[in-house]
mmCIF file with all atom_site columns, N, CA and C in Angstrom:
data_model
loop_
_atom_site.group_PDB
_atom_site.id
_atom_site.type_symbol
_atom_site.label_atom_id
_atom_site.label_alt_id
_atom_site.label_comp_id
_atom_site.label_asym_id
_atom_site.label_entity_id
_atom_site.label_seq_id
_atom_site.pdbx_PDB_ins_code
_atom_site.Cartn_x
_atom_site.Cartn_y
_atom_site.Cartn_z
_atom_site.occupancy
_atom_site.B_iso_or_equiv
_atom_site.pdbx_formal_charge
_atom_site.auth_seq_id
_atom_site.auth_comp_id
_atom_site.auth_asym_id
_atom_site.auth_atom_id
_atom_site.pdbx_PDB_model_num
ATOM 1   N N  . UNK A 1 1  ? 28.995  24.329  -23.352 1.00 52.00 ? 1  UNK A N  1
ATOM 2   C CA . UNK A 1 1  ? 28.119  23.263  -22.897 1.00 52.00 ? 1  UNK A CA 1
ATOM 3   C C  . UNK A 1 1  ? 28.958  22.013  -22.657 1.00 52.00 ? 1  UNK A C  1
ATOM 4   N N  . UNK A 1 2  ? 28.664  21.315  -21.631 1.00 53.00 ? 2  UNK A N  1
ATOM 5   C CA . UNK A 1 2  ? 29.423  20.120  -21.252 1.00 53.00 ? 2  UNK A CA 1
ATOM 6   C C  . UNK A 1 2  ? 28.764  18.904  -21.887 1.00 53.00 ? 2  UNK A C  1
ATOM 7   N N  . UNK A 1 3  ? 29.305  18.414  -22.975 1.00 59.00 ? 3  UNK A N  1
ATOM 8   C CA . UNK A 1 3  ? 28.676  17.368  -23.791 1.00 59.00 ? 3  UNK A CA 1
ATOM 9   C C  . UNK A 1 3  ? 28.613  15.989  -23.138 1.00 59.00 ? 3  UNK A C  1
ATOM 10  N N  . UNK A 1 4  ? 29.613  15.518  -22.370 1.00 67.00 ? 4  UNK A N  1
ATOM 11  C CA . UNK A 1 4  ? 29.503  14.165  -21.806 1.00 67.00 ? 4  UNK A CA 1
ATOM 12  C C  . UNK A 1 4  ? 28.268  13.970  -20.924 1.00 67.00 ? 4  UNK A C  1
ATOM 13  N N  . UNK A 1 5  ? 27.780  14.991  -20.277 1.00 68.00 ? 5  UNK A N  1
ATOM 14  C CA . UNK A 1 5  ? 26.567  14.863  -19.454 1.00 68.00 ? 5  UNK A CA 1
ATOM 15  C C  . UNK A 1 5  ? 25.301  14.991  -20.286 1.00 68.00 ? 5  UNK A C  1
ATOM 16  N N  . UNK A 1 6  ? 25.402  15.646  -21.415 1.00 69.00 ? 6  UNK A N  1
ATOM 17  C CA . UNK A 1 6  ? 24.236  15.872  -22.250 1.00 69.00 ? 6  UNK A CA 1
ATOM 18  C C  . UNK A 1 6  ? 23.766  14.592  -22.938 1.00 69.00 ? 6  UNK A C  1
ATOM 19  N N  . UNK A 1 7  ? 24.685  13.773  -23.397 1.00 71.00 ? 7  UNK A N  1
ATOM 20  C CA . UNK A 1 7  ? 24.322  12.550  -24.124 1.00 71.00 ? 7  UNK A CA 1
ATOM 21  C C  . UNK A 1 7  ? 23.540  11.573  -23.239 1.00 71.00 ? 7  UNK A C  1
ATOM 22  N N  . UNK A 1 8  ? 24.008  11.234  -22.018 1.00 73.00 ? 8  UNK A N  1
ATOM 23  C CA . UNK A 1 8  ? 23.190  10.339  -21.170 1.00 73.00 ? 8  UNK A CA 1
ATOM 24  C C  . UNK A 1 8  ? 21.834  10.939  -20.798 1.00 73.00 ? 8  UNK A C  1
ATOM 25  N N  . UNK A 1 9  ? 21.788  12.256  -20.628 1.00 73.00 ? 9  UNK A N  1
ATOM 26  C CA . UNK A 1 9  ? 20.518  12.895  -20.281 1.00 73.00 ? 9  UNK A CA 1
ATOM 27  C C  . UNK A 1 9  ? 19.518  12.771  -21.423 1.00 73.00 ? 9  UNK A C  1
ATOM 28  N N  . UNK A 1 10 ? 19.977  12.977  -22.650 1.00 69.00 ? 10 UNK A N  1
ATOM 29  C CA . UNK A 1 10 ? 19.088  12.844  -23.808 1.00 69.00 ? 10 UNK A CA 1
ATOM 30  C C  . UNK A 1 10 ? 18.636  11.394  -23.964 1.00 69.00 ? 10 UNK A C  1
ATOM 31  N N  . UNK A 1 11 ? 19.541  10.447  -23.763 1.00 69.00 ? 11 UNK A N  1
ATOM 32  C CA . UNK A 1 11 ? 19.188  9.025   -23.851 1.00 69.00 ? 11 UNK A CA 1
ATOM 33  C C  . UNK A 1 11 ? 18.148  8.659   -22.798 1.00 69.00 ? 11 UNK A C  1
ATOM 34  N N  . UNK A 1 12 ? 18.358  9.113   -21.558 1.00 70.00 ? 12 UNK A N  1
ATOM 35  C CA . UNK A 1 12 ? 17.411  8.813   -20.477 1.00 70.00 ? 12 UNK A CA 1
ATOM 36  C C  . UNK A 1 12 ? 16.048  9.430   -20.761 1.00 70.00 ? 12 UNK A C  1
ATOM 37  N N  . UNK A 1 13 ? 16.032  10.658  -21.244 1.00 67.00 ? 13 UNK A N  1
ATOM 38  C CA . UNK A 1 13 ? 14.767  11.325  -21.557 1.00 67.00 ? 13 UNK A CA 1
ATOM 39  C C  . UNK A 1 13 ? 14.021  10.597  -22.672 1.00 67.00 ? 13 UNK A C  1
ATOM 40  N N  . UNK A 1 14 ? 14.744  10.146  -23.679 1.00 67.00 ? 14 UNK A N  1
ATOM 41  C CA . UNK A 1 14 ? 14.125  9.402   -24.777 1.00 67.00 ? 14 UNK A CA 1
ATOM 42  C C  . UNK A 1 14 ? 13.556  8.076   -24.288 1.00 67.00 ? 14 UNK A C  1
ATOM 43  N N  . UNK A 1 15 ? 14.301  7.381   -23.433 1.00 67.00 ? 15 UNK A N  1
ATOM 44  C CA . UNK A 1 15 ? 13.851  6.092   -22.911 1.00 67.00 ? 15 UNK A CA 1
ATOM 45  C C  . UNK A 1 15 ? 12.609  6.254   -22.037 1.00 67.00 ? 15 UNK A C  1
ATOM 46  N N  . UNK A 1 16 ? 12.622  7.248   -21.164 1.00 62.00 ? 16 UNK A N  1
ATOM 47  C CA . UNK A 1 16 ? 11.479  7.487   -20.275 1.00 62.00 ? 16 UNK A CA 1
ATOM 48  C C  . UNK A 1 16 ? 10.249  7.877   -21.082 1.00 62.00 ? 16 UNK A C  1
ATOM 49  N N  . UNK A 1 17 ? 10.416  8.720   -22.065 1.00 61.00 ? 17 UNK A N  1
ATOM 50  C CA . UNK A 1 17 ? 9.284   9.140   -22.893 1.00 61.00 ? 17 UNK A CA 1
ATOM 51  C C  . UNK A 1 17 ? 8.685   7.960   -23.642 1.00 61.00 ? 17 UNK A C  1
ATOM 52  N N  . UNK A 1 18 ? 9.535   7.083   -24.175 1.00 55.00 ? 18 UNK A N  1
ATOM 53  C CA . UNK A 1 18 ? 9.035   5.909   -24.897 1.00 55.00 ? 18 UNK A CA 1
ATOM 54  C C  . UNK A 1 18 ? 8.304   4.961   -23.961 1.00 55.00 ? 18 UNK A C  1
ATOM 55  N N  . UNK A 1 19 ? 8.810   4.792   -22.744 1.00 56.00 ? 19 UNK A N  1
ATOM 56  C CA . UNK A 1 19 ? 8.154   3.874   -21.812 1.00 56.00 ? 19 UNK A CA 1
ATOM 57  C C  . UNK A 1 19 ? 6.849   4.453   -21.275 1.00 56.00 ? 19 UNK A C  1
ATOM 58  N N  . UNK A 1 20 ? 6.741   5.768   -21.179 1.00 55.00 ? 20 UNK A N  1
ATOM 59  C CA . UNK A 1 20 ? 5.507   6.379   -20.698 1.00 55.00 ? 20 UNK A CA 1
ATOM 60  C C  . UNK A 1 20 ? 4.366   6.213   -21.694 1.00 55.00 ? 20 UNK A C  1
ATOM 61  N N  . UNK A 1 21 ? 4.671   6.193   -22.955 1.00 57.00 ? 21 UNK A N  1
ATOM 62  C CA . UNK A 1 21 ? 3.601   6.049   -23.938 1.00 57.00 ? 21 UNK A CA 1
ATOM 63  C C  . UNK A 1 21 ? 3.033   4.637   -23.947 1.00 57.00 ? 21 UNK A C  1
ATOM 64  N N  . UNK A 1 22 ? 3.793   3.650   -23.475 1.00 61.00 ? 22 UNK A N  1
ATOM 65  C CA . UNK A 1 22 ? 3.340   2.270   -23.489 1.00 61.00 ? 22 UNK A CA 1
ATOM 66  C C  . UNK A 1 22 ? 2.848   1.796   -22.122 1.00 61.00 ? 22 UNK A C  1
ATOM 67  N N  . UNK A 1 23 ? 2.977   2.610   -21.114 1.00 61.00 ? 23 UNK A N  1
ATOM 68  C CA . UNK A 1 23 ? 2.615   2.195   -19.755 1.00 61.00 ? 23 UNK A CA 1
ATOM 69  C C  . UNK A 1 23 ? 1.102   2.257   -19.561 1.00 61.00 ? 23 UNK A C  1
ATOM 70  N N  . UNK A 1 24 ? 0.615   1.422   -18.678 1.00 68.00 ? 24 UNK A N  1
ATOM 71  C CA . UNK A 1 24 ? -0.790  1.455   -18.301 1.00 68.00 ? 24 UNK A CA 1
ATOM 72  C C  . UNK A 1 24 ? -0.883  1.805   -16.819 1.00 68.00 ? 24 UNK A C  1
ATOM 73  N N  . UNK A 1 25 ? -2.014  2.322   -16.409 1.00 70.00 ? 25 UNK A N  1
ATOM 74  C CA . UNK A 1 25 ? -2.188  2.742   -15.022 1.00 70.00 ? 25 UNK A CA 1
ATOM 75  C C  . UNK A 1 25 ? -2.215  1.531   -14.097 1.00 70.00 ? 25 UNK A C  1
ATOM 76  N N  . UNK A 1 26 ? -1.555  1.672   -12.963 1.00 69.00 ? 26 UNK A N  1
ATOM 77  C CA . UNK A 1 26 ? -1.498  0.607   -11.975 1.00 69.00 ? 26 UNK A CA 1
ATOM 78  C C  . UNK A 1 26 ? -1.800  1.199   -10.607 1.00 69.00 ? 26 UNK A C  1
ATOM 79  N N  . UNK A 1 27 ? -2.572  0.490   -9.813  1.00 71.00 ? 27 UNK A N  1
ATOM 80  C CA . UNK A 1 27 ? -2.859  0.914   -8.453  1.00 71.00 ? 27 UNK A CA 1
ATOM 81  C C  . UNK A 1 27 ? -1.926  0.193   -7.502  1.00 71.00 ? 27 UNK A C  1
ATOM 82  N N  . UNK A 1 28 ? -1.284  0.951   -6.641  1.00 74.00 ? 28 UNK A N  1
ATOM 83  C CA . UNK A 1 28 ? -0.366  0.393   -5.660  1.00 74.00 ? 28 UNK A CA 1
ATOM 84  C C  . UNK A 1 28 ? -0.919  0.707   -4.276  1.00 74.00 ? 28 UNK A C  1
ATOM 85  N N  . UNK A 1 29 ? -1.162  -0.325  -3.475  1.00 76.00 ? 29 UNK A N  1
ATOM 86  C CA . UNK A 1 29 ? -1.741  -0.158  -2.149  1.00 76.00 ? 29 UNK A CA 1
ATOM 87  C C  . UNK A 1 29 ? -0.714  -0.544  -1.096  1.00 76.00 ? 29 UNK A C  1
ATOM 88  N N  . UNK A 1 30 ? -0.511  0.325   -0.126  1.00 78.00 ? 30 UNK A N  1
ATOM 89  C CA . UNK A 1 30 ? 0.384   0.047   0.991   1.00 78.00 ? 30 UNK A CA 1
ATOM 90  C C  . UNK A 1 30 ? -0.457  -0.265  2.224   1.00 78.00 ? 30 UNK A C  1
ATOM 91  N N  . UNK A 1 31 ? -0.129  -1.348  2.902   1.00 76.00 ? 31 UNK A N  1
ATOM 92  C CA . UNK A 1 31 ? -0.788  -1.699  4.157   1.00 76.00 ? 31 UNK A CA 1
ATOM 93  C C  . UNK A 1 31 ? 0.296   -1.770  5.217   1.00 76.00 ? 31 UNK A C  1
ATOM 94  N N  . UNK A 1 32 ? 0.175   -0.922  6.220   1.00 77.00 ? 32 UNK A N  1
ATOM 95  C CA . UNK A 1 32 ? 1.175   -0.890  7.286   1.00 77.00 ? 32 UNK A CA 1
ATOM 96  C C  . UNK A 1 32 ? 0.650   -1.670  8.483   1.00 77.00 ? 32 UNK A C  1
ATOM 97  N N  . UNK A 1 33 ? 1.486   -2.494  9.053   1.00 74.00 ? 33 UNK A N  1
ATOM 98  C CA . UNK A 1 33 ? 1.137   -3.162  10.308  1.00 74.00 ? 33 UNK A CA 1
ATOM 99  C C  . UNK A 1 33 ? 2.287   -2.929  11.274  1.00 74.00 ? 33 UNK A C  1
ATOM 100 N N  . UNK A 1 34 ? 2.013   -2.112  12.257  1.00 73.00 ? 34 UNK A N  1
ATOM 101 C CA . UNK A 1 34 ? 3.033   -1.695  13.202  1.00 73.00 ? 34 UNK A CA 1
ATOM 102 C C  . UNK A 1 34 ? 2.787   -2.359  14.554  1.00 73.00 ? 34 UNK A C  1
ATOM 103 N N  . UNK A 1 35 ? 3.828   -2.874  15.158  1.00 71.00 ? 35 UNK A N  1
ATOM 104 C CA . UNK A 1 35 ? 3.758   -3.501  16.483  1.00 71.00 ? 35 UNK A CA 1
ATOM 105 C C  . UNK A 1 35 ? 2.738   -4.635  16.537  1.00 71.00 ? 35 UNK A C  1
ATOM 106 N N  . UNK A 1 36 ? 2.755   -5.486  15.562  1.00 70.00 ? 36 UNK A N  1
ATOM 107 C CA . UNK A 1 36 ? 1.809   -6.597  15.505  1.00 70.00 ? 36 UNK A CA 1
ATOM 108 C C  . UNK A 1 36 ? 2.176   -7.701  16.483  1.00 70.00 ? 36 UNK A C  1
ATOM 109 N N  . UNK A 1 37 ? 3.422   -7.744  16.911  1.00 71.00 ? 37 UNK A N  1
ATOM 110 C CA . UNK A 1 37 ? 3.884   -8.844  17.764  1.00 71.00 ? 37 UNK A CA 1
ATOM 111 C C  . UNK A 1 37 ? 3.106   -8.953  19.074  1.00 71.00 ? 37 UNK A C  1
ATOM 112 N N  . UNK A 1 38 ? 2.581   -7.860  19.571  1.00 71.00 ? 38 UNK A N  1
ATOM 113 C CA . UNK A 1 38 ? 1.869   -7.901  20.844  1.00 71.00 ? 38 UNK A CA 1
ATOM 114 C C  . UNK A 1 38 ? 0.361   -8.074  20.665  1.00 71.00 ? 38 UNK A C  1
ATOM 115 N N  . UNK A 1 39 ? -0.110  -8.085  19.429  1.00 71.00 ? 39 UNK A N  1
ATOM 116 C CA . UNK A 1 39 ? -1.555  -8.127  19.189  1.00 71.00 ? 39 UNK A CA 1
ATOM 117 C C  . UNK A 1 39 ? -1.907  -9.138  18.102  1.00 71.00 ? 39 UNK A C  1
ATOM 118 N N  . UNK A 1 40 ? -1.456  -10.361 18.243  1.00 76.00 ? 40 UNK A N  1
ATOM 119 C CA . UNK A 1 40 ? -1.780  -11.381 17.244  1.00 76.00 ? 40 UNK A CA 1
ATOM 120 C C  . UNK A 1 40 ? -3.240  -11.785 17.306  1.00 76.00 ? 40 UNK A C  1
ATOM 121 N N  . UNK A 1 41 ? -3.813  -11.740 18.492  1.00 80.00 ? 41 UNK A N  1
ATOM 122 C CA . UNK A 1 41 ? -5.238  -12.029 18.637  1.00 80.00 ? 41 UNK A CA 1
ATOM 123 C C  . UNK A 1 41 ? -5.952  -10.742 19.027  1.00 80.00 ? 41 UNK A C  1
ATOM 124 N N  . UNK A 1 42 ? -7.210  -10.645 18.675  1.00 80.00 ? 42 UNK A N  1
ATOM 125 C CA . UNK A 1 42 ? -7.984  -9.446  18.993  1.00 80.00 ? 42 UNK A CA 1
ATOM 126 C C  . UNK A 1 42 ? -8.187  -9.329  20.497  1.00 80.00 ? 42 UNK A C  1
ATOM 127 N N  . UNK A 1 43 ? -8.146  -8.107  20.993  1.00 80.00 ? 43 UNK A N  1
ATOM 128 C CA . UNK A 1 43 ? -8.342  -7.853  22.420  1.00 80.00 ? 43 UNK A CA 1
ATOM 129 C C  . UNK A 1 43 ? -9.618  -7.042  22.610  1.00 80.00 ? 43 UNK A C  1
ATOM 130 N N  . UNK A 1 44 ? -10.359 -7.363  23.669  1.00 81.00 ? 44 UNK A N  1
ATOM 131 C CA . UNK A 1 44 ? -11.575 -6.612  23.977  1.00 81.00 ? 44 UNK A CA 1
ATOM 132 C C  . UNK A 1 44 ? -11.202 -5.227  24.470  1.00 81.00 ? 44 UNK A C  1
ATOM 133 N N  . UNK A 1 45 ? -12.038 -4.270  24.133  1.00 80.00 ? 45 UNK A N  1
ATOM 134 C CA . UNK A 1 45 ? -11.734 -2.889  24.468  1.00 80.00 ? 45 UNK A CA 1
ATOM 135 C C  . UNK A 1 45 ? -13.026 -2.180  24.854  1.00 80.00 ? 45 UNK A C  1
ATOM 136 N N  . UNK A 1 46 ? -12.920 -1.233  25.759  1.00 79.00 ? 46 UNK A N  1
ATOM 137 C CA . UNK A 1 46 ? -14.054 -0.413  26.161  1.00 79.00 ? 46 UNK A CA 1
ATOM 138 C C  . UNK A 1 46 ? -13.767 1.024   25.748  1.00 79.00 ? 46 UNK A C  1
ATOM 139 N N  . UNK A 1 47 ? -14.694 1.606   25.015  1.00 77.00 ? 47 UNK A N  1
ATOM 140 C CA . UNK A 1 47 ? -14.520 2.970   24.527  1.00 77.00 ? 47 UNK A CA 1
ATOM 141 C C  . UNK A 1 47 ? -15.742 3.775   24.931  1.00 77.00 ? 47 UNK A C  1
ATOM 142 N N  . UNK A 1 48 ? -15.504 4.991   25.403  1.00 79.00 ? 48 UNK A N  1
ATOM 143 C CA . UNK A 1 48 ? -16.608 5.894   25.706  1.00 79.00 ? 48 UNK A CA 1
ATOM 144 C C  . UNK A 1 48 ? -16.804 6.780   24.479  1.00 79.00 ? 48 UNK A C  1
ATOM 145 N N  . UNK A 1 49 ? -17.967 6.631   23.859  1.00 77.00 ? 49 UNK A N  1
ATOM 146 C CA . UNK A 1 49 ? -18.253 7.352   22.627  1.00 77.00 ? 49 UNK A CA 1
ATOM 147 C C  . UNK A 1 49 ? -19.577 8.079   22.793  1.00 77.00 ? 49 UNK A C  1
ATOM 148 N N  . UNK A 1 50 ? -19.536 9.400   22.697  1.00 80.00 ? 50 UNK A N  1
ATOM 149 C CA . UNK A 1 50 ? -20.737 10.231  22.862  1.00 80.00 ? 50 UNK A CA 1
ATOM 150 C C  . UNK A 1 50 ? -21.441 9.931   24.180  1.00 80.00 ? 50 UNK A C  1
ATOM 151 N N  . UNK A 1 51 ? -20.701 9.897   25.249  1.00 79.00 ? 51 UNK A N  1
ATOM 152 C CA . UNK A 1 51 ? -21.175 9.649   26.602  1.00 79.00 ? 51 UNK A CA 1
ATOM 153 C C  . UNK A 1 51 ? -21.878 8.297   26.700  1.00 79.00 ? 51 UNK A C  1
ATOM 154 N N  . UNK A 1 52 ? -21.460 7.350   25.932  1.00 81.00 ? 52 UNK A N  1
ATOM 155 C CA . UNK A 1 52 ? -22.021 6.005   25.978  1.00 81.00 ? 52 UNK A CA 1
ATOM 156 C C  . UNK A 1 52 ? -20.856 5.021   25.901  1.00 81.00 ? 52 UNK A C  1
ATOM 157 N N  . UNK A 1 53 ? -20.924 3.986   26.722  1.00 82.00 ? 53 UNK A N  1
ATOM 158 C CA . UNK A 1 53 ? -19.869 2.975   26.737  1.00 82.00 ? 53 UNK A CA 1
ATOM 159 C C  . UNK A 1 53 ? -20.107 2.002   25.587  1.00 82.00 ? 53 UNK A C  1
ATOM 160 N N  . UNK A 1 54 ? -19.088 1.836   24.765  1.00 80.00 ? 54 UNK A N  1
ATOM 161 C CA . UNK A 1 54 ? -19.176 0.937   23.608  1.00 80.00 ? 54 UNK A CA 1
ATOM 162 C C  . UNK A 1 54 ? -18.113 -0.129  23.777  1.00 80.00 ? 54 UNK A C  1
ATOM 163 N N  . UNK A 1 55 ? -18.511 -1.375  23.644  1.00 82.00 ? 55 UNK A N  1
ATOM 164 C CA . UNK A 1 55 ? -17.570 -2.483  23.749  1.00 82.00 ? 55 UNK A CA 1
ATOM 165 C C  . UNK A 1 55 ? -17.192 -2.939  22.343  1.00 82.00 ? 55 UNK A C  1
ATOM 166 N N  . UNK A 1 56 ? -15.929 -3.182  22.167  1.00 79.00 ? 56 UNK A N  1
ATOM 167 C CA . UNK A 1 56 ? -15.457 -3.628  20.861  1.00 79.00 ? 56 UNK A CA 1
ATOM 168 C C  . UNK A 1 56 ? -14.138 -4.355  21.017  1.00 79.00 ? 56 UNK A C  1
ATOM 169 N N  . UNK A 1 57 ? -13.459 -4.522  19.931  1.00 78.00 ? 57 UNK A N  1
ATOM 170 C CA . UNK A 1 57 ? -12.161 -5.177  19.974  1.00 78.00 ? 57 UNK A CA 1
ATOM 171 C C  . UNK A 1 57 ? -11.213 -4.455  19.032  1.00 78.00 ? 57 UNK A C  1
ATOM 172 N N  . UNK A 1 58 ? -9.936  -4.654  19.272  1.00 75.00 ? 58 UNK A N  1
ATOM 173 C CA . UNK A 1 58 ? -8.926  -4.061  18.403  1.00 75.00 ? 58 UNK A CA 1
ATOM 174 C C  . UNK A 1 58 ? -7.791  -5.060  18.216  1.00 75.00 ? 58 UNK A C  1
ATOM 175 N N  . UNK A 1 59 ? -7.021  -4.834  17.187  1.00 76.00 ? 59 UNK A N  1
ATOM 176 C CA . UNK A 1 59 ? -5.872  -5.704  16.931  1.00 76.00 ? 59 UNK A CA 1
ATOM 177 C C  . UNK A 1 59 ? -6.284  -7.019  16.300  1.00 76.00 ? 59 UNK A C  1
ATOM 178 N N  . UNK A 1 60 ? -5.319  -7.871  16.156  1.00 80.00 ? 60 UNK A N  1
ATOM 179 C CA . UNK A 1 60 ? -5.584  -9.203  15.622  1.00 80.00 ? 60 UNK A CA 1
ATOM 180 C C  . UNK A 1 60 ? -5.081  -9.384  14.206  1.00 80.00 ? 60 UNK A C  1
ATOM 181 N N  . UNK A 1 61 ? -4.397  -10.486 14.008  1.00 83.00 ? 61 UNK A N  1
ATOM 182 C CA . UNK A 1 61 ? -3.854  -10.805 12.692  1.00 83.00 ? 61 UNK A CA 1
ATOM 183 C C  . UNK A 1 61 ? -4.966  -11.109 11.691  1.00 83.00 ? 61 UNK A C  1
ATOM 184 N N  . UNK A 1 62 ? -6.100  -11.598 12.170  1.00 83.00 ? 62 UNK A N  1
ATOM 185 C CA . UNK A 1 62 ? -7.216  -11.896 11.270  1.00 83.00 ? 62 UNK A CA 1
ATOM 186 C C  . UNK A 1 62 ? -7.717  -10.634 10.577  1.00 83.00 ? 62 UNK A C  1
ATOM 187 N N  . UNK A 1 63 ? -7.676  -9.510  11.250  1.00 83.00 ? 63 UNK A N  1
ATOM 188 C CA . UNK A 1 63 ? -8.098  -8.247  10.633  1.00 83.00 ? 63 UNK A CA 1
ATOM 189 C C  . UNK A 1 63 ? -7.144  -7.838  9.517   1.00 83.00 ? 63 UNK A C  1
ATOM 190 N N  . UNK A 1 64 ? -5.859  -8.048  9.739   1.00 83.00 ? 64 UNK A N  1
ATOM 191 C CA . UNK A 1 64 ? -4.864  -7.728  8.710   1.00 83.00 ? 64 UNK A CA 1
ATOM 192 C C  . UNK A 1 64 ? -5.080  -8.611  7.487   1.00 83.00 ? 64 UNK A C  1
ATOM 193 N N  . UNK A 1 65 ? -5.305  -9.895  7.715   1.00 87.00 ? 65 UNK A N  1
ATOM 194 C CA . UNK A 1 65 ? -5.541  -10.825 6.608   1.00 87.00 ? 65 UNK A CA 1
ATOM 195 C C  . UNK A 1 65 ? -6.799  -10.424 5.839   1.00 87.00 ? 65 UNK A C  1
ATOM 196 N N  . UNK A 1 66 ? -7.834  -10.009 6.542   1.00 88.00 ? 66 UNK A N  1
ATOM 197 C CA . UNK A 1 66 ? -9.068  -9.576  5.893   1.00 88.00 ? 66 UNK A CA 1
ATOM 198 C C  . UNK A 1 66 ? -8.819  -8.356  5.014   1.00 88.00 ? 66 UNK A C  1
ATOM 199 N N  . UNK A 1 67 ? -8.057  -7.386  5.508   1.00 84.00 ? 67 UNK A N  1
ATOM 200 C CA . UNK A 1 67 ? -7.748  -6.196  4.714   1.00 84.00 ? 67 UNK A CA 1
ATOM 201 C C  . UNK A 1 67 ? -6.934  -6.541  3.475   1.00 84.00 ? 67 UNK A C  1
ATOM 202 N N  . UNK A 1 68 ? -5.982  -7.452  3.610   1.00 85.00 ? 68 UNK A N  1
ATOM 203 C CA . UNK A 1 68 ? -5.172  -7.868  2.462   1.00 85.00 ? 68 UNK A CA 1
ATOM 204 C C  . UNK A 1 68 ? -6.051  -8.564  1.426   1.00 85.00 ? 68 UNK A C  1
ATOM 205 N N  . UNK A 1 69 ? -6.946  -9.440  1.880   1.00 88.00 ? 69 UNK A N  1
ATOM 206 C CA . UNK A 1 69 ? -7.836  -10.144 0.945   1.00 88.00 ? 69 UNK A CA 1
ATOM 207 C C  . UNK A 1 69 ? -8.769  -9.171  0.229   1.00 88.00 ? 69 UNK A C  1
ATOM 208 N N  . UNK A 1 70 ? -9.291  -8.179  0.951   1.00 88.00 ? 70 UNK A N  1
ATOM 209 C CA . UNK A 1 70 ? -10.157 -7.182  0.321   1.00 88.00 ? 70 UNK A CA 1
ATOM 210 C C  . UNK A 1 70 ? -9.387  -6.367  -0.712  1.00 88.00 ? 70 UNK A C  1
ATOM 211 N N  . UNK A 1 71 ? -8.169  -6.003  -0.376  1.00 85.00 ? 71 UNK A N  1
ATOM 212 C CA . UNK A 1 71 ? -7.345  -5.234  -1.299  1.00 85.00 ? 71 UNK A CA 1
ATOM 213 C C  . UNK A 1 71 ? -7.007  -6.039  -2.550  1.00 85.00 ? 71 UNK A C  1
ATOM 214 N N  . UNK A 1 72 ? -6.693  -7.324  -2.374  1.00 84.00 ? 72 UNK A N  1
ATOM 215 C CA . UNK A 1 72 ? -6.384  -8.179  -3.525  1.00 84.00 ? 72 UNK A CA 1
ATOM 216 C C  . UNK A 1 72 ? -7.615  -8.426  -4.391  1.00 84.00 ? 72 UNK A C  1
ATOM 217 N N  . UNK A 1 73 ? -8.792  -8.466  -3.775  1.00 86.00 ? 73 UNK A N  1
ATOM 218 C CA . UNK A 1 73 ? -10.013 -8.649  -4.555  1.00 86.00 ? 73 UNK A CA 1
ATOM 219 C C  . UNK A 1 73 ? -10.284 -7.424  -5.432  1.00 86.00 ? 73 UNK A C  1
ATOM 220 N N  . UNK A 1 74 ? -9.980  -6.243  -4.921  1.00 84.00 ? 74 UNK A N  1
ATOM 221 C CA . UNK A 1 74 ? -10.190 -5.017  -5.683  1.00 84.00 ? 74 UNK A CA 1
ATOM 222 C C  . UNK A 1 74 ? -9.110  -4.823  -6.746  1.00 84.00 ? 74 UNK A C  1
ATOM 223 N N  . UNK A 1 75 ? -7.865  -5.173  -6.422  1.00 77.00 ? 75 UNK A N  1
ATOM 224 C CA . UNK A 1 75 ? -6.732  -4.972  -7.323  1.00 77.00 ? 75 UNK A CA 1
ATOM 225 C C  . UNK A 1 75 ? -5.881  -6.228  -7.346  1.00 77.00 ? 75 UNK A C  1
ATOM 226 N N  . UNK A 1 76 ? -6.236  -7.211  -8.151  1.00 76.00 ? 76 UNK A N  1
ATOM 227 C CA . UNK A 1 76 ? -5.462  -8.457  -8.164  1.00 76.00 ? 76 UNK A CA 1
ATOM 228 C C  . UNK A 1 76 ? -4.041  -8.233  -8.673  1.00 76.00 ? 76 UNK A C  1
ATOM 229 N N  . UNK A 1 77 ? -3.124  -9.024  -8.146  1.00 74.00 ? 77 UNK A N  1
ATOM 230 C CA . UNK A 1 77 ? -1.730  -8.943  -8.573  1.00 74.00 ? 77 UNK A CA 1
ATOM 231 C C  . UNK A 1 77 ? -1.605  -9.630  -9.925  1.00 74.00 ? 77 UNK A C  1
ATOM 232 N N  . UNK A 1 78 ? -0.977  -8.940  -10.854 1.00 66.00 ? 78 UNK A N  1
ATOM 233 C CA . UNK A 1 78 ? -0.779  -9.517  -12.183 1.00 66.00 ? 78 UNK A CA 1
ATOM 234 C C  . UNK A 1 78 ? 0.708   -9.568  -12.473 1.00 66.00 ? 78 UNK A C  1
ATOM 235 N N  . UNK A 1 79 ? 1.157   -10.703 -12.941 1.00 58.00 ? 79 UNK A N  1
ATOM 236 C CA . UNK A 1 79 ? 2.543   -10.860 -13.359 1.00 58.00 ? 79 UNK A CA 1
ATOM 237 C C  . UNK A 1 79 ? 2.553   -11.085 -14.859 1.00 58.00 ? 79 UNK A C  1
ATOM 238 N N  . UNK A 1 80 ? 3.272   -10.259 -15.552 1.00 54.00 ? 80 UNK A N  1
ATOM 239 C CA . UNK A 1 80 ? 3.347   -10.410 -17.005 1.00 54.00 ? 80 UNK A CA 1
ATOM 240 C C  . UNK A 1 80 ? 4.784   -10.528 -17.440 1.00 54.00 ? 80 UNK A C  1
#
């Protein structure tokens, strides 16, 4: 058995096990915003849905801000 590798492995396993017993559950939310540079403001859009024309909008930085605020309201950031 190769002992120099065994000692750090045992130390790491002990440290991880001790930290797992004291950890609490945390929710991590990822919000991706891709190609936002061309869509800072919402743009009007026409979509055909179920053989019916539906008018709406897409894009816009305000929508991203709204999603971030909703996410923070559900899971506030805590610094300890």
